[in-house]
mmCIF file of C-alpha atoms in Angstrom:
data_model
loop_
_atom_site.group_PDB
_atom_site.id
_atom_site.type_symbol
_atom_site.label_atom_id
_atom_site.label_comp_id
_atom_site.label_asym_id
_atom_site.label_seq_id
_atom_site.Cartn_x
_atom_site.Cartn_y
_atom_site.Cartn_z
ATOM 1 C CA MET A 1 79.647 64.345 138.737
ATOM 2 C CA ALA A 2 82.633 65.003 140.548
ATOM 3 C CA GLN A 3 82.903 69.321 141.993
ATOM 4 C CA VAL A 4 86.081 69.959 140.179
ATOM 5 C CA PHE A 5 86.459 74.235 139.743
ATOM 6 C CA HIS A 6 85.312 76.336 142.609
ATOM 7 C CA ILE A 7 83.498 78.742 141.824
ATOM 8 C CA PRO A 8 84.595 81.767 143.531
ATOM 9 C CA THR A 9 88.158 81.918 142.654
ATOM 10 C CA LEU A 10 86.765 81.629 139.016
ATOM 11 C CA THR A 11 84.333 84.796 139.828
ATOM 12 C CA VAL A 12 87.484 86.432 141.331
ATOM 13 C CA CYS A 13 89.488 86.260 138.022
ATOM 14 C CA LEU A 14 86.613 87.073 135.795
ATOM 15 C CA ALA A 15 86.148 90.287 137.645
ATOM 16 C CA GLY A 16 89.949 91.193 138.707
ATOM 17 C CA THR A 17 89.914 90.626 134.160
ATOM 18 C CA LEU A 18 87.690 92.319 133.418
ATOM 19 C CA ILE A 19 88.668 95.796 135.604
ATOM 20 C CA LEU A 20 91.873 95.921 133.911
ATOM 21 C CA LEU A 21 90.041 95.290 130.149
ATOM 22 C CA SER A 22 88.120 98.633 131.472
ATOM 23 C CA GLY A 23 90.878 100.088 132.659
ATOM 24 C CA PHE A 24 92.382 100.405 129.416
ATOM 25 C CA LEU A 25 90.014 101.315 127.628
ATOM 26 C CA THR A 26 89.150 103.398 129.505
ATOM 27 C CA LEU A 27 92.270 105.220 129.259
ATOM 28 C CA LEU A 28 91.744 104.812 125.238
ATOM 29 C CA TRP A 29 88.267 106.622 125.568
ATOM 30 C CA VAL A 30 90.227 109.502 127.496
ATOM 31 C CA GLN A 31 92.266 109.847 124.463
ATOM 32 C CA GLU A 32 89.896 109.698 122.308
ATOM 33 C CA ARG A 33 87.043 111.723 123.781
ATOM 34 C CA ASP A 34 84.763 112.344 120.858
ATOM 35 C CA ASN A 35 84.385 108.520 120.342
ATOM 36 C CA ARG A 36 81.386 107.611 121.458
ATOM 37 C CA ALA A 37 82.057 103.923 121.110
ATOM 38 C CA LEU A 38 85.022 104.064 123.069
ATOM 39 C CA GLY A 39 82.684 105.274 125.995
ATOM 40 C CA LEU A 40 80.222 103.761 125.776
ATOM 41 C CA TRP A 41 82.371 100.108 125.760
ATOM 42 C CA SER A 42 84.469 101.598 128.815
ATOM 43 C CA LEU A 43 81.328 101.452 130.228
ATOM 44 C CA GLY A 44 79.866 98.883 129.615
ATOM 45 C CA PHE A 45 83.075 96.559 130.651
ATOM 46 C CA SER A 46 83.276 99.004 134.055
ATOM 47 C CA ALA A 47 79.401 97.356 134.422
ATOM 48 C CA GLY A 48 80.329 94.772 134.209
ATOM 49 C CA ALA A 49 83.743 94.488 136.395
ATOM 50 C CA LEU A 50 82.024 95.711 139.297
ATOM 51 C CA GLY A 51 79.181 92.824 139.173
ATOM 52 C CA MET A 52 82.038 90.589 139.098
ATOM 53 C CA VAL A 53 83.046 92.136 141.928
ATOM 54 C CA LEU A 54 79.736 92.295 143.593
ATOM 55 C CA VAL A 55 79.326 88.580 142.203
ATOM 56 C CA SER A 56 82.453 87.798 143.841
ATOM 57 C CA VAL A 57 81.498 89.202 147.459
ATOM 58 C CA ARG A 58 78.173 86.048 147.754
ATOM 59 C CA GLU A 59 79.598 84.690 150.823
ATOM 60 C CA VAL A 60 78.831 88.562 152.710
ATOM 61 C CA ALA A 61 77.126 90.696 150.640
ATOM 62 C CA PRO A 62 73.062 90.393 150.817
ATOM 63 C CA PRO A 63 71.900 88.200 147.594
ATOM 64 C CA ILE A 64 70.092 91.267 146.333
ATOM 65 C CA VAL A 65 73.525 92.892 146.649
ATOM 66 C CA ALA A 66 75.692 90.152 145.047
ATOM 67 C CA PHE A 67 73.151 88.554 142.534
ATOM 68 C CA GLY A 68 70.817 90.714 141.940
ATOM 69 C CA LEU A 69 72.873 94.186 141.419
ATOM 70 C CA GLY A 70 75.794 92.288 140.582
ATOM 71 C CA ASN A 71 74.177 90.157 137.698
ATOM 72 C CA GLY A 72 72.018 92.628 136.768
ATOM 73 C CA LEU A 73 75.412 95.321 136.242
ATOM 74 C CA GLY A 74 76.963 92.529 134.115
ATOM 75 C CA ILE A 75 73.331 91.924 131.749
ATOM 76 C CA SER A 76 73.853 96.001 131.628
ATOM 77 C CA CYS A 77 77.447 95.796 130.607
ATOM 78 C CA LEU A 78 75.927 93.406 127.313
ATOM 79 C CA GLY A 79 73.360 96.433 126.697
ATOM 80 C CA LEU A 80 76.192 99.249 126.777
ATOM 81 C CA ILE A 81 78.378 97.138 124.685
ATOM 82 C CA TRP A 82 75.671 96.796 121.982
ATOM 83 C CA LEU A 83 75.276 100.668 122.285
ATOM 84 C CA GLY A 84 79.252 101.052 122.081
ATOM 85 C CA CYS A 85 78.817 98.371 118.644
ATOM 86 C CA LEU A 86 76.074 100.560 116.726
ATOM 87 C CA ALA A 87 77.712 104.016 117.404
ATOM 88 C CA PHE A 88 81.548 102.221 116.049
ATOM 89 C CA GLU A 89 79.553 101.068 113.044
ATOM 90 C CA GLY A 90 77.419 104.495 112.766
ATOM 91 C CA GLU A 91 74.018 103.334 113.493
ATOM 92 C CA THR A 92 71.030 105.280 115.250
ATOM 93 C CA ARG A 93 68.612 103.207 116.227
ATOM 94 C CA LYS A 94 65.337 104.920 118.302
ATOM 95 C CA GLY A 95 64.727 103.630 121.366
ATOM 96 C CA ALA A 96 68.013 101.756 121.505
ATOM 97 C CA GLY A 97 69.120 102.941 125.158
ATOM 98 C CA LEU A 98 65.543 101.894 125.972
ATOM 99 C CA VAL A 99 66.661 98.079 124.819
ATOM 100 C CA ALA A 100 70.009 98.231 126.587
ATOM 101 C CA ALA A 101 68.695 99.272 129.961
ATOM 102 C CA ALA A 102 65.887 96.845 129.840
ATOM 103 C CA GLY A 103 67.769 93.456 130.624
ATOM 104 C CA GLY A 104 68.890 94.955 133.686
ATOM 105 C CA VAL A 105 65.695 96.229 134.527
ATOM 106 C CA VAL A 106 63.690 93.453 133.808
ATOM 107 C CA TRP A 107 66.540 91.283 136.145
ATOM 108 C CA LEU A 108 66.116 93.096 139.430
ATOM 109 C CA ALA A 109 62.185 92.760 138.321
ATOM 110 C CA LEU A 110 62.700 89.434 138.452
ATOM 111 C CA PHE A 111 64.818 89.443 142.011
ATOM 112 C CA ALA A 112 62.630 91.365 143.458
ATOM 113 C CA PHE A 113 60.251 88.044 144.455
ATOM 114 C CA PRO A 114 61.628 85.926 146.565
ATOM 115 C CA SER A 115 60.483 82.238 145.152
ATOM 116 C CA PHE A 116 63.226 84.134 141.833
ATOM 117 C CA ALA A 117 65.611 84.952 144.121
ATOM 118 C CA ALA A 118 65.650 81.464 145.955
ATOM 119 C CA ASP A 119 65.487 79.250 142.926
ATOM 120 C CA LEU A 120 69.022 78.904 141.707
ATOM 121 C CA GLY A 121 67.417 77.007 138.993
ATOM 122 C CA ALA A 122 65.389 80.142 137.825
ATOM 123 C CA ARG A 123 67.980 82.383 137.901
ATOM 124 C CA ILE A 124 70.370 80.407 135.666
ATOM 125 C CA PHE A 125 67.424 80.461 133.543
ATOM 126 C CA ALA A 126 66.858 83.662 133.116
ATOM 127 C CA ALA A 127 70.098 85.498 133.186
ATOM 128 C CA SER A 128 71.409 82.474 129.908
ATOM 129 C CA ILE A 129 67.983 83.748 128.079
ATOM 130 C CA LEU A 130 68.731 87.345 128.949
ATOM 131 C CA PHE A 131 72.531 87.104 128.833
ATOM 132 C CA ALA A 132 71.992 85.037 124.888
ATOM 133 C CA GLY A 133 69.613 87.744 123.769
ATOM 134 C CA TYR A 134 72.096 90.296 124.306
ATOM 135 C CA SER A 135 74.733 88.465 122.601
ATOM 136 C CA PHE A 136 72.992 87.976 119.028
ATOM 137 C CA LEU A 137 71.305 91.347 119.196
ATOM 138 C CA ILE A 138 75.605 92.407 118.756
ATOM 139 C CA ILE A 139 76.408 90.265 116.258
ATOM 140 C CA PRO A 140 74.250 91.680 113.222
ATOM 141 C CA VAL A 141 75.235 94.810 114.079
ATOM 142 C CA LEU A 142 78.793 93.773 113.529
ATOM 143 C CA PHE A 143 78.002 91.532 110.869
ATOM 144 C CA LEU A 144 76.988 94.817 108.529
ATOM 145 C CA GLY A 145 79.677 96.404 109.316
ATOM 146 C CA GLN A 146 81.846 94.190 108.462
ATOM 147 C CA ARG A 147 79.904 94.604 105.138
ATOM 148 C CA ARG A 148 80.869 97.560 104.631
ATOM 149 C CA GLU A 149 84.118 97.502 106.185
ATOM 150 C CA PRO A 150 85.834 94.397 106.370
ATOM 151 C CA LEU A 151 88.252 94.209 109.670
ATOM 152 C CA PRO A 152 89.395 90.787 110.784
ATOM 153 C CA ALA A 153 88.835 92.111 114.679
ATOM 154 C CA ARG A 154 85.755 92.412 113.627
ATOM 155 C CA MET A 155 84.881 88.720 112.370
ATOM 156 C CA VAL A 156 86.767 87.931 116.407
ATOM 157 C CA ALA A 157 84.579 90.060 118.211
ATOM 158 C CA ILE A 158 81.201 88.269 115.970
ATOM 159 C CA VAL A 159 82.832 84.539 116.686
ATOM 160 C CA ALA A 160 83.927 85.396 120.756
ATOM 161 C CA PHE A 161 79.866 87.074 121.659
ATOM 162 C CA GLY A 162 78.474 84.055 119.093
ATOM 163 C CA THR A 163 79.384 81.708 121.515
ATOM 164 C CA HIS A 164 79.193 83.430 124.412
ATOM 165 C CA GLY A 165 75.436 83.093 123.824
ATOM 166 C CA VAL A 166 75.470 79.830 122.890
ATOM 167 C CA ALA A 167 77.104 78.983 125.732
ATOM 168 C CA HIS A 168 74.486 80.317 127.526
ATOM 169 C CA LEU A 169 72.419 79.073 126.043
ATOM 170 C CA ILE A 170 73.379 75.349 126.655
ATOM 171 C CA ARG A 171 73.464 76.073 130.194
ATOM 172 C CA ILE A 172 69.542 76.090 130.360
ATOM 173 C CA PRO A 173 69.643 71.816 129.460
ATOM 174 C CA MET A 174 72.475 71.665 131.572
ATOM 175 C CA GLN A 175 70.932 72.810 134.523
ATOM 176 C CA PHE A 176 67.739 70.161 133.770
ATOM 177 C CA ILE A 177 70.136 67.498 133.198
ATOM 178 C CA GLU A 178 72.517 68.180 136.234
ATOM 179 C CA PRO A 179 71.540 71.121 138.567
ATOM 180 C CA VAL A 180 74.294 73.035 139.856
ATOM 181 C CA GLN A 181 74.781 72.848 143.687
ATOM 182 C CA LEU A 182 77.221 74.276 145.110
ATOM 183 C CA VAL A 183 79.258 72.840 147.491
ATOM 184 C CA ALA A 184 82.183 74.616 149.794
ATOM 185 C CA GLY A 185 82.337 76.365 147.020
ATOM 186 C CA HIS A 186 82.942 73.659 143.968
ATOM 187 C CA ALA A 187 79.990 73.276 141.297
ATOM 188 C CA PRO A 188 80.119 70.824 139.085
ATOM 189 C CA LEU A 189 82.526 70.054 135.496
ATOM 190 C CA TRP A 190 80.191 71.409 133.384
ATOM 191 C CA TYR A 191 78.735 75.005 135.620
ATOM 192 C CA GLY A 192 82.736 75.512 135.567
ATOM 193 C CA ALA A 193 83.696 74.982 132.348
ATOM 194 C CA MET A 194 81.520 77.751 132.141
ATOM 195 C CA MET A 195 82.357 79.999 133.829
ATOM 196 C CA PHE A 196 86.133 79.610 132.078
ATOM 197 C CA ALA A 197 84.929 79.871 128.797
ATOM 198 C CA PHE A 198 82.941 83.303 129.817
ATOM 199 C CA PHE A 199 86.025 84.321 131.218
ATOM 200 C CA LEU A 200 88.220 83.330 127.929
ATOM 201 C CA GLN A 201 84.952 85.123 125.521
ATOM 202 C CA GLY A 202 85.062 88.155 127.643
ATOM 203 C CA LEU A 203 89.125 88.696 127.345
ATOM 204 C CA ALA A 204 88.895 87.921 123.799
ATOM 205 C CA SER A 205 85.729 90.339 122.927
ATOM 206 C CA ALA A 206 87.532 92.872 124.905
ATOM 207 C CA LEU A 207 90.541 92.345 122.734
ATOM 208 C CA ALA A 208 88.853 92.217 119.141
ATOM 209 C CA ILE A 209 87.162 95.731 120.445
ATOM 210 C CA PHE A 210 90.961 97.078 121.008
ATOM 211 C CA ALA A 211 91.806 95.864 117.800
ATOM 212 C CA MET A 212 88.915 96.933 115.361
ATOM 213 C CA VAL A 213 89.397 100.807 116.953
ATOM 214 C CA HIS A 214 93.459 100.072 116.397
ATOM 215 C CA GLU A 215 91.903 98.862 112.696
ATOM 216 C CA ARG A 216 89.692 101.157 111.769
ATOM 217 C CA ALA A 217 92.517 104.078 112.886
ATOM 218 C CA THR A 218 95.399 102.253 110.348
ATOM 219 C CA ARG A 219 93.183 102.041 107.623
ATOM 220 C CA ARG A 220 92.136 106.013 107.918
ATOM 221 C CA TYR A 221 95.215 106.829 108.342
ATOM 222 C CA LYS A 222 96.146 104.762 104.860
ATOM 223 C CA VAL A 223 93.175 106.013 103.232
ATOM 224 C CA ALA A 224 94.076 110.059 104.440
ATOM 225 C CA SER A 225 97.367 109.024 103.457
ATOM 226 C CA GLU A 226 96.012 108.098 99.960
ATOM 227 C CA THR A 227 93.789 110.960 99.341
ATOM 228 C CA ASP A 228 92.974 113.952 97.914
ATOM 229 C CA ALA A 229 91.627 116.394 100.808
ATOM 230 C CA LEU A 230 89.630 118.177 98.608
ATOM 231 C CA THR A 231 88.359 115.984 95.341
ATOM 232 C CA LEU A 232 88.822 113.247 97.878
ATOM 233 C CA LEU A 233 90.612 111.161 94.500
ATOM 234 C CA ARG A 234 93.533 109.099 95.013
ATOM 235 C CA ASN A 235 96.682 111.336 95.604
ATOM 236 C CA ARG A 236 99.504 111.520 93.429
ATOM 237 C CA ARG A 237 101.203 108.751 95.160
ATOM 238 C CA ALA A 238 98.197 105.883 95.294
ATOM 239 C CA PHE A 239 97.735 107.092 91.697
ATOM 240 C CA ILE A 240 100.554 105.987 90.823
ATOM 241 C CA ASP A 241 100.874 102.698 92.944
ATOM 242 C CA ALA A 242 96.855 101.528 91.817
ATOM 243 C CA ILE A 243 98.977 101.673 87.950
ATOM 244 C CA ALA A 244 100.753 99.428 89.251
ATOM 245 C CA ARG A 245 99.267 96.721 90.918
ATOM 246 C CA ALA A 246 96.509 97.037 87.961
ATOM 247 C CA ARG A 247 99.713 96.173 86.108
ATOM 248 C CA ALA A 248 100.942 93.852 87.780
ATOM 249 C CA ASP A 249 97.470 91.697 87.493
ATOM 250 C CA ALA A 250 96.486 88.965 84.989
ATOM 251 C CA GLY A 251 96.504 90.762 81.316
ATOM 252 C CA GLY A 252 96.873 93.971 83.005
ATOM 253 C CA ALA A 253 100.028 94.889 81.050
ATOM 254 C CA ALA A 254 98.663 94.536 77.544
ATOM 255 C CA PRO A 255 99.742 96.674 75.194
ATOM 256 C CA GLY A 256 97.330 99.485 74.346
ATOM 257 C CA ALA A 257 96.383 100.664 77.930
ATOM 258 C CA VAL A 258 96.376 104.789 78.332
ATOM 259 C CA LEU A 259 98.295 107.160 80.530
ATOM 260 C CA ALA A 260 96.157 110.408 80.311
ATOM 261 C CA LEU A 261 96.931 114.633 81.809
ATOM 262 C CA VAL A 262 93.888 116.385 81.961
ATOM 263 C CA ASP A 263 94.243 119.622 83.113
ATOM 264 C CA ALA A 264 91.411 122.147 83.441
ATOM 265 C CA ASP A 265 92.097 125.361 80.775
ATOM 266 C CA HIS A 266 92.609 129.561 81.930
ATOM 267 C CA PHE A 267 91.979 128.070 86.020
ATOM 268 C CA LYS A 268 93.775 130.686 87.107
ATOM 269 C CA GLN A 269 91.186 133.116 85.502
ATOM 270 C CA VAL A 270 88.426 131.168 87.130
ATOM 271 C CA ASN A 271 90.244 131.559 91.000
ATOM 272 C CA ASP A 272 90.912 134.974 90.475
ATOM 273 C CA THR A 273 87.338 136.112 88.555
ATOM 274 C CA TYR A 274 85.455 133.736 91.384
ATOM 275 C CA GLY A 275 87.636 132.912 94.296
ATOM 276 C CA HIS A 276 89.306 130.394 95.037
ATOM 277 C CA ALA A 277 86.457 128.298 96.951
ATOM 278 C CA ALA A 278 84.704 129.005 93.058
ATOM 279 C CA GLY A 279 87.583 127.158 91.588
ATOM 280 C CA ASP A 280 87.571 124.280 94.882
ATOM 281 C CA THR A 281 84.064 123.547 93.771
ATOM 282 C CA VAL A 282 84.985 123.741 89.596
ATOM 283 C CA LEU A 283 87.862 120.615 90.314
ATOM 284 C CA VAL A 284 85.667 119.071 92.929
ATOM 285 C CA GLU A 285 82.894 118.691 89.959
ATOM 286 C CA LEU A 286 85.555 118.076 87.710
ATOM 287 C CA GLY A 287 87.429 115.149 89.819
ATOM 288 C CA ARG A 288 83.717 113.109 90.165
ATOM 289 C CA LEU A 289 82.585 113.775 86.069
ATOM 290 C CA LEU A 290 85.766 112.066 85.441
ATOM 291 C CA THR A 291 85.079 109.440 88.436
ATOM 292 C CA ARG A 292 81.413 108.999 86.737
ATOM 293 C CA GLU A 293 81.936 108.912 83.453
ATOM 294 C CA VAL A 294 85.105 105.970 82.916
ATOM 295 C CA PRO A 295 84.503 101.819 83.845
ATOM 296 C CA GLU A 296 85.506 100.323 87.104
ATOM 297 C CA THR A 297 88.475 99.478 85.878
ATOM 298 C CA ALA A 298 89.995 102.497 84.793
ATOM 299 C CA ILE A 299 92.338 104.863 87.309
ATOM 300 C CA VAL A 300 91.604 108.433 87.949
ATOM 301 C CA GLY A 301 93.399 110.164 90.312
ATOM 302 C CA ARG A 302 94.833 114.326 91.341
ATOM 303 C CA LEU A 303 98.273 114.791 90.280
ATOM 304 C CA GLY A 304 98.246 118.262 91.501
ATOM 305 C CA GLY A 305 96.735 122.000 90.912
ATOM 306 C CA GLU A 306 94.332 121.629 88.627
ATOM 307 C CA GLU A 307 95.459 118.080 86.738
ATOM 308 C CA PHE A 308 93.955 114.843 87.481
ATOM 309 C CA GLY A 309 95.623 111.831 86.126
ATOM 310 C CA VAL A 310 93.472 109.072 84.053
ATOM 311 C CA TYR A 311 94.605 105.562 83.420
ATOM 312 C CA LEU A 312 92.792 103.097 81.186
ATOM 313 C CA PRO A 313 93.381 99.347 80.547
ATOM 314 C CA ALA A 314 93.344 98.145 76.969
ATOM 315 C CA SER A 315 90.587 96.412 77.661
ATOM 316 C CA VAL A 316 88.482 100.018 78.009
ATOM 317 C CA VAL A 317 90.596 101.816 75.548
ATOM 318 C CA LEU A 318 89.391 98.734 72.750
ATOM 319 C CA ARG A 319 85.609 99.422 73.499
ATOM 320 C CA GLN A 320 85.661 102.605 73.873
ATOM 321 C CA PRO A 321 88.515 104.128 71.889
ATOM 322 C CA ASP A 322 86.839 107.459 72.185
ATOM 323 C CA LEU A 323 86.453 108.018 75.127
ATOM 324 C CA LEU A 324 89.203 110.985 76.075
ATOM 325 C CA ASP A 325 87.930 113.239 73.460
ATOM 326 C CA ASP A 326 84.103 112.066 74.884
ATOM 327 C CA LEU A 327 85.015 112.915 78.216
ATOM 328 C CA ARG A 328 86.850 116.288 77.267
ATOM 329 C CA ILE A 329 82.972 117.142 75.415
ATOM 330 C CA ARG A 330 81.364 116.151 78.636
ATOM 331 C CA VAL A 331 83.452 118.503 80.594
ATOM 332 C CA SER A 332 82.441 121.524 78.036
ATOM 333 C CA THR A 333 78.953 120.963 79.330
ATOM 334 C CA MET A 334 79.393 121.007 82.774
ATOM 335 C CA LEU A 335 77.638 122.863 84.562
ATOM 336 C CA VAL A 336 78.423 123.816 87.804
ATOM 337 C CA GLU A 337 77.156 125.793 90.651
ATOM 338 C CA HIS A 338 78.600 128.657 93.584
ATOM 339 C CA GLU A 339 76.299 131.153 94.731
ATOM 340 C CA GLY A 340 75.090 131.147 91.297
ATOM 341 C CA GLN A 341 76.024 129.197 87.596
ATOM 342 C CA LEU A 342 79.709 129.214 86.932
ATOM 343 C CA PRO A 343 80.541 129.959 83.168
ATOM 344 C CA ALA A 344 81.556 126.232 81.518
ATOM 345 C CA ILE A 345 85.345 125.338 81.342
ATOM 346 C CA THR A 346 87.460 122.838 78.888
ATOM 347 C CA VAL A 347 89.622 120.786 79.545
ATOM 348 C CA SER A 348 93.085 119.697 77.661
ATOM 349 C CA ILE A 349 94.394 116.030 77.562
ATOM 350 C CA GLY A 350 97.583 114.661 76.785
ATOM 351 C CA ALA A 351 97.508 111.150 76.573
ATOM 352 C CA ALA A 352 100.012 108.137 76.343
ATOM 353 C CA SER A 353 99.566 104.884 74.662
ATOM 354 C CA LEU A 354 101.521 102.412 76.773
ATOM 355 C CA PRO A 355 103.580 99.394 75.969
ATOM 356 C CA SER A 356 102.901 95.322 77.314
ATOM 357 C CA GLY A 357 105.054 94.861 79.929
ATOM 358 C CA PRO A 358 106.716 96.539 82.612
ATOM 359 C CA LEU A 359 106.081 100.780 83.105
ATOM 360 C CA ASP A 360 108.643 102.885 83.232
ATOM 361 C CA PHE A 361 106.391 105.605 85.005
ATOM 362 C CA PRO A 362 108.432 108.315 85.032
ATOM 363 C CA LEU A 363 108.872 108.460 81.222
ATOM 364 C CA ALA A 364 104.708 107.962 80.624
ATOM 365 C CA LEU A 365 104.351 110.776 82.659
ATOM 366 C CA ALA A 366 106.327 112.621 80.996
ATOM 367 C CA ARG A 367 105.385 111.750 77.017
ATOM 368 C CA ALA A 368 101.593 112.715 78.510
ATOM 369 C CA ASP A 369 103.240 115.815 79.791
ATOM 370 C CA LYS A 370 104.473 116.423 76.411
ATOM 371 C CA ALA A 371 100.901 115.592 74.674
ATOM 372 C CA LEU A 372 99.333 117.812 77.051
ATOM 373 C CA TYR A 373 101.461 120.785 76.711
ATOM 374 C CA ALA A 374 100.786 119.935 72.889
ATOM 375 C CA SER A 375 96.863 120.013 73.409
ATOM 376 C CA LYS A 376 97.856 123.755 75.616
ATOM 377 C CA LYS A 377 99.930 125.056 72.827
ATOM 378 C CA ALA A 378 97.175 124.272 69.906
ATOM 379 C CA GLY A 379 94.570 125.762 71.361
ATOM 380 C CA ARG A 380 93.248 124.067 74.324
ATOM 381 C CA ASN A 381 90.255 122.123 74.717
ATOM 382 C CA ARG A 382 92.003 119.024 72.802
ATOM 383 C CA VAL A 383 93.337 114.967 73.026
ATOM 384 C CA THR A 384 96.612 114.906 71.869
ATOM 385 C CA TRP A 385 97.842 111.530 71.805
ATOM 386 C CA GLY A 386 101.619 110.579 72.069
ATOM 387 C CA GLY A 387 102.860 107.055 72.369
ATOM 388 C CA LEU A 388 105.967 105.392 74.699
ATOM 389 C CA ASP A 389 107.896 103.787 71.169
ATOM 390 C CA LEU A 390 107.984 107.390 69.799
ATOM 391 C CA PRO A 391 111.096 109.319 69.757
ATOM 392 C CA ALA A 392 110.546 112.719 72.242
ATOM 393 C CA GLU A 393 110.783 115.156 68.999
ATOM 394 C CA SER A 394 107.550 112.932 67.614
ATOM 395 C CA LEU A 395 105.368 114.495 70.431
ATOM 396 C CA ASP A 396 105.302 117.885 68.181
ATOM 397 C CA PRO A 397 101.327 118.229 67.865
ATOM 398 C CA SER A 398 101.370 118.204 63.956
ATOM 399 C CA ARG A 399 102.704 114.721 64.079
ATOM 400 C CA MET A 400 100.909 113.377 67.625
ATOM 401 C CA MET A 401 99.999 109.788 66.841
ATOM 402 C CA ASP A 402 97.034 107.997 68.231
ATOM 403 C CA VAL A 403 96.895 104.421 69.038
ATOM 404 C CA SER A 404 95.945 103.532 66.528
ATOM 405 C CA SER A 405 95.797 106.024 64.092
ATOM 406 C CA ASP A 406 97.677 109.586 63.179
ATOM 407 C CA LEU A 407 96.461 113.487 64.671
ATOM 408 C CA ALA A 408 95.290 113.801 61.220
ATOM 409 C CA SER A 409 92.415 111.464 61.788
ATOM 410 C CA ALA A 410 91.569 112.727 65.448
ATOM 411 C CA ALA A 411 92.038 116.176 64.650
ATOM 412 C CA PRO A 412 88.100 116.401 63.170
ATOM 413 C CA ARG A 413 86.668 115.325 67.290
ATOM 414 C CA SER A 414 88.746 118.571 68.352
ATOM 415 C CA ALA A 415 87.263 121.936 69.189
ATOM 416 C CA ALA A 416 88.838 124.347 68.001
#
């Protein structure tokens, strides 16, 4: 086959690309010095760049430097990238550092044998096994991370490292089919094509790493903007948005859904008597109880202060019509530990049954709030129901309507 690829030129291009990529990763790491994954990736690409620089000066450098140390640094590059992926995914593995360093050490140990150093075929075989091995170590780490936290860029990285490993394995039989012989720096088509593929794969993997870091940061900022910092529940805006999405789904706007406000009774006394830290503990435990005791299709959020919101789809209300009162009872028996056991708390709940179709959320919230006020006025530790189809004045405690019955039928379930 014709000698069509000029290998020194491809090597210089790959070295220049790795230098550029390692520079960008280093700058990114300088801005986020506590990001261990970025530090390892920066070190890895820097090692790879230095290795390619040494390989590119093969005409003037001793073989042990150009091919021995150069390829050893290239193999170590993948080992460090693997460590970076472990750090990015939050995994710790015993002896990971030794595994990452082993490839480069093995390569240098083999290169110490003159017969190995002089045999291009043997070098291609050993290098291909080591490069492919580290590429295939990276893939399962990223794959497991993708299952926990889907990121589009992570799939690009998986494909890039997967093709990198496969390409290195393909080099082994190709070396037997058409042994590589450099003629004036030129190599067979297949070998040059492999070198060009490695150039593209290095670029794709680095860009994927950049994108993974950006996507995670964006996701975390989004989650932080939608999460109550204390209870880790949805905040007010996210609670409203989640309800809107739920009702937009097929069947999500069926009549009979419920919007409820849950408010801790006499919460100020907890803060004044036991301190604000104890009050925070109460709120955290209350949020956990609400999340734990409602079905997955329900939506829970903290609307502010000691007030929580609960949205129950019509299907949940149909299956568990007494769910809100069950929640009230469970709260009253909840044990909260904070420097000793705190006294039991109770909650007042105001609920608004929702009609089908588009939801006027401010109106629904106002009706639930009026029902909550009625629960407070009637003595607390009770559930009061209202509905959007009722006039505002009908929210008098003595005239509150249940989804299926009036307050008279619900009164026996409410504590005095």
